[in-house]
Amino acid sequence: MSEIARIEALTKKTRRRPAFDEIQDWSNEFREGPLSSYETAAETASEIQEGSELFKFLDSLDSLADEGMISDAFAAKVRTLRAAADEVAGEGNPFEQLKEHWEDFEEKLTDMERAFDSPREYETEDKEAMWDELTTSLGNISDTLKLLVSGTEEKTS
């Protein structure tokens, strides 16, 4: 089963301790597996945004294109490269999104664990809302992974 299919299956589970344990197991496996590579990509993308030579180069070429100092054909190549660089490493890139979604998921996971460990401290409606938030955060991770795998946005909801 692919990682995305596994996540989507977890989002459909009903609020029960065995389902929560499955989600925890998945999160541990993901944390020990691909998460560190995604986090490294997010950190690198952030560093690129903060003064990369590539972005400086593209900015200068873009300025030259605006001033008509390079051909339209070359300017089109520069703008295509800039758009691709922004998509992959610019603000709000999918690697950063995944890192943010993961942090949100871990917070929801911790909250839900507290609810399972101390069930009398939470109203049923609160536990249901917490479960919905947990599975929604899983869905956000799935959506971002789909974007990274396919290159196009797709919503599971």
mmCIF file of C-alpha atoms in Angstrom:
data_model
loop_
_atom_site.group_PDB
_atom_site.id
_atom_site.type_symbol
_atom_site.label_atom_id
_atom_site.label_comp_id
_atom_site.label_asym_id
_atom_site.label_seq_id
_atom_site.Cartn_x
_atom_site.Cartn_y
_atom_site.Cartn_z
ATOM 1 C CA MET A 1 0.000 0.000 0.000
ATOM 2 C CA SER A 2 1.402 3.385 -0.940
ATOM 3 C CA GLU A 3 2.099 5.940 1.750
ATOM 4 C CA ILE A 4 -0.688 8.189 0.477
ATOM 5 C CA ALA A 5 -3.214 5.342 0.313
ATOM 6 C CA ARG A 6 -2.245 4.319 3.839
ATOM 7 C CA ILE A 7 -2.758 7.868 5.122
ATOM 8 C CA GLU A 8 -6.106 8.157 3.358
ATOM 9 C CA ALA A 9 -7.219 4.863 4.910
ATOM 10 C CA LEU A 10 -6.247 6.204 8.340
ATOM 11 C CA THR A 11 -8.298 9.382 7.799
ATOM 12 C CA LYS A 12 -11.413 7.241 7.343
ATOM 13 C CA LYS A 13 -11.069 5.384 10.631
ATOM 14 C CA THR A 14 -13.581 6.010 13.397
ATOM 15 C CA ARG A 15 -12.512 7.313 16.784
ATOM 16 C CA ARG A 16 -11.390 4.237 18.656
ATOM 17 C CA ARG A 17 -8.173 3.441 20.487
ATOM 18 C CA PRO A 18 -7.039 0.787 17.955
ATOM 19 C CA ALA A 19 -7.421 3.308 15.121
ATOM 20 C CA PHE A 20 -5.489 5.881 17.134
ATOM 21 C CA ASP A 21 -2.748 3.315 17.762
ATOM 22 C CA GLU A 22 -2.549 2.681 13.993
ATOM 23 C CA ILE A 23 -2.147 6.414 13.402
ATOM 24 C CA GLN A 24 0.570 6.576 16.043
ATOM 25 C CA ASP A 25 2.373 3.612 14.459
ATOM 26 C CA TRP A 26 2.201 5.270 11.052
ATOM 27 C CA SER A 27 3.511 8.561 12.467
ATOM 28 C CA ASN A 28 6.458 6.787 14.103
ATOM 29 C CA GLU A 29 7.314 5.022 10.844
ATOM 30 C CA PHE A 30 6.996 8.234 8.832
ATOM 31 C CA ARG A 31 9.076 10.172 11.373
ATOM 32 C CA GLU A 32 11.811 7.514 11.230
ATOM 33 C CA GLY A 33 11.565 7.250 7.437
ATOM 34 C CA PRO A 34 10.938 9.960 4.847
ATOM 35 C CA LEU A 35 10.134 12.855 7.193
ATOM 36 C CA SER A 36 13.764 13.832 7.769
ATOM 37 C CA SER A 37 14.365 14.116 4.015
ATOM 38 C CA TYR A 38 11.282 16.303 3.614
ATOM 39 C CA GLU A 39 12.394 18.468 6.547
ATOM 40 C CA THR A 40 15.854 18.840 5.020
ATOM 41 C CA ALA A 41 14.253 19.901 1.734
ATOM 42 C CA ALA A 42 12.089 22.449 3.596
ATOM 43 C CA GLU A 43 15.098 23.875 5.431
ATOM 44 C CA THR A 44 17.124 24.042 2.221
ATOM 45 C CA ALA A 45 14.255 25.764 0.428
ATOM 46 C CA SER A 46 14.119 28.299 3.250
ATOM 47 C CA GLU A 47 17.860 28.931 2.918
ATOM 48 C CA ILE A 48 17.477 29.362 -0.845
ATOM 49 C CA GLN A 49 14.794 31.984 -0.281
ATOM 50 C CA GLU A 50 17.060 33.908 2.060
ATOM 51 C CA GLY A 51 19.648 34.999 -0.467
ATOM 52 C CA SER A 52 20.507 32.217 -2.828
ATOM 53 C CA GLU A 53 22.758 33.085 -5.709
ATOM 54 C CA LEU A 54 20.228 31.435 -8.016
ATOM 55 C CA PHE A 55 17.453 33.798 -6.959
ATOM 56 C CA LYS A 56 19.782 36.815 -7.193
ATOM 57 C CA PHE A 57 20.803 35.702 -10.674
ATOM 58 C CA LEU A 58 17.189 35.227 -11.767
ATOM 59 C CA ASP A 59 16.208 38.608 -10.298
ATOM 60 C CA SER A 60 18.959 40.346 -12.260
ATOM 61 C CA LEU A 61 17.997 38.569 -15.478
ATOM 62 C CA ASP A 62 14.354 39.394 -14.863
ATOM 63 C CA SER A 63 15.295 43.060 -14.492
ATOM 64 C CA LEU A 64 17.237 42.904 -17.753
ATOM 65 C CA ALA A 65 14.209 41.330 -19.433
ATOM 66 C CA ASP A 66 11.944 44.092 -18.082
ATOM 67 C CA GLU A 67 14.326 46.666 -19.555
ATOM 68 C CA GLY A 68 14.414 44.883 -22.898
ATOM 69 C CA MET A 69 18.120 44.163 -22.555
ATOM 70 C CA ILE A 70 17.795 40.456 -23.368
ATOM 71 C CA SER A 71 15.793 38.761 -26.117
ATOM 72 C CA ASP A 72 12.168 37.800 -25.600
ATOM 73 C CA ALA A 73 13.089 34.144 -26.115
ATOM 74 C CA PHE A 74 15.798 34.296 -23.442
ATOM 75 C CA ALA A 75 13.511 36.290 -21.134
ATOM 76 C CA ALA A 76 10.851 33.573 -21.509
ATOM 77 C CA LYS A 77 13.399 30.947 -20.454
ATOM 78 C CA VAL A 78 14.396 33.049 -17.451
ATOM 79 C CA ARG A 79 10.779 33.524 -16.382
ATOM 80 C CA THR A 80 10.077 29.802 -16.814
ATOM 81 C CA LEU A 81 13.103 28.962 -14.682
ATOM 82 C CA ARG A 82 12.071 31.549 -12.091
ATOM 83 C CA ALA A 83 8.538 30.169 -11.928
ATOM 84 C CA ALA A 84 9.885 26.639 -11.443
ATOM 85 C CA ALA A 85 12.347 27.796 -8.769
ATOM 86 C CA ASP A 86 9.584 29.677 -6.941
ATOM 87 C CA GLU A 87 7.286 26.661 -7.095
ATOM 88 C CA VAL A 88 9.906 24.277 -5.751
ATOM 89 C CA ALA A 89 11.803 26.494 -3.313
ATOM 90 C CA GLY A 90 9.834 29.740 -3.015
ATOM 91 C CA GLU A 91 7.627 30.788 -0.134
ATOM 92 C CA GLY A 92 4.846 28.321 0.564
ATOM 93 C CA ASN A 93 6.583 25.533 -1.335
ATOM 94 C CA PRO A 94 5.232 22.024 -0.774
ATOM 95 C CA PHE A 95 8.183 20.998 1.404
ATOM 96 C CA GLU A 96 7.469 23.820 3.842
ATOM 97 C CA GLN A 97 3.768 23.036 3.665
ATOM 98 C CA LEU A 98 4.465 19.418 4.566
ATOM 99 C CA LYS A 99 6.637 20.470 7.485
ATOM 100 C CA GLU A 100 3.868 22.799 8.752
ATOM 101 C CA HIS A 101 1.210 20.120 8.281
ATOM 102 C CA TRP A 102 3.397 17.625 10.143
ATOM 103 C CA GLU A 103 3.813 20.011 13.089
ATOM 104 C CA ASP A 104 0.041 20.558 13.186
ATOM 105 C CA PHE A 105 -0.543 16.800 12.994
ATOM 106 C CA GLU A 106 1.830 16.103 15.893
ATOM 107 C CA GLU A 107 -0.004 18.679 18.013
ATOM 108 C CA LYS A 108 -3.362 17.061 17.197
ATOM 109 C CA LEU A 109 -1.903 13.618 17.875
ATOM 110 C CA THR A 110 -0.718 14.721 21.324
ATOM 111 C CA ASP A 111 -4.115 16.247 22.107
ATOM 112 C CA MET A 112 -5.906 13.077 21.062
ATOM 113 C CA GLU A 113 -3.546 10.928 23.098
ATOM 114 C CA ARG A 114 -4.425 12.973 26.179
ATOM 115 C CA ALA A 115 -8.102 12.449 25.450
ATOM 116 C CA PHE A 116 -7.651 8.678 25.194
ATOM 117 C CA ASP A 117 -5.460 8.548 28.306
ATOM 118 C CA SER A 118 -7.878 10.668 30.375
ATOM 119 C CA PRO A 119 -11.281 10.069 28.789
ATOM 120 C CA ARG A 120 -13.302 11.487 31.658
ATOM 121 C CA GLU A 121 -11.649 14.881 31.336
ATOM 122 C CA TYR A 122 -13.165 15.439 27.871
ATOM 123 C CA GLU A 123 -16.745 15.628 26.657
ATOM 124 C CA THR A 124 -17.687 13.244 23.850
ATOM 125 C CA GLU A 125 -18.285 16.167 21.478
ATOM 126 C CA ASP A 126 -14.808 17.513 22.251
ATOM 127 C CA LYS A 127 -13.244 14.122 21.561
ATOM 128 C CA GLU A 128 -15.144 13.877 18.263
ATOM 129 C CA ALA A 129 -13.950 17.365 17.280
ATOM 130 C CA MET A 130 -10.388 16.448 18.237
ATOM 131 C CA TRP A 131 -10.610 13.285 16.134
ATOM 132 C CA ASP A 132 -11.910 15.290 13.179
ATOM 133 C CA GLU A 133 -9.009 17.731 13.561
ATOM 134 C CA LEU A 134 -6.542 14.840 13.728
ATOM 135 C CA THR A 135 -7.878 13.148 10.601
ATOM 136 C CA THR A 136 -8.081 16.497 8.791
ATOM 137 C CA SER A 137 -4.423 17.147 9.600
ATOM 138 C CA LEU A 138 -3.625 13.690 8.192
ATOM 139 C CA GLY A 139 -5.573 14.606 5.060
ATOM 140 C CA ASN A 140 -3.491 17.777 4.708
ATOM 141 C CA ILE A 141 -0.329 15.668 4.826
ATOM 142 C CA SER A 142 -1.796 13.349 2.188
ATOM 143 C CA ASP A 143 -2.731 16.285 -0.077
ATOM 144 C CA THR A 144 0.770 17.737 0.149
ATOM 145 C CA LEU A 145 2.389 14.364 -0.537
ATOM 146 C CA LYS A 146 0.136 14.018 -3.590
ATOM 147 C CA LEU A 147 1.370 17.386 -4.808
ATOM 148 C CA LEU A 148 4.976 16.320 -4.322
ATOM 149 C CA VAL A 149 4.415 12.961 -6.025
ATOM 150 C CA SER A 150 2.245 14.113 -8.931
ATOM 151 C CA GLY A 151 3.221 17.753 -9.307
ATOM 152 C CA THR A 152 -0.411 18.869 -9.331
ATOM 153 C CA GLU A 153 -2.730 19.886 -6.517
ATOM 154 C CA GLU A 154 -5.436 17.439 -5.594
ATOM 155 C CA LYS A 155 -7.770 17.582 -2.612
ATOM 156 C CA THR A 156 -8.984 14.438 -0.845
ATOM 157 C CA SER A 157 -11.940 16.069 0.902
#
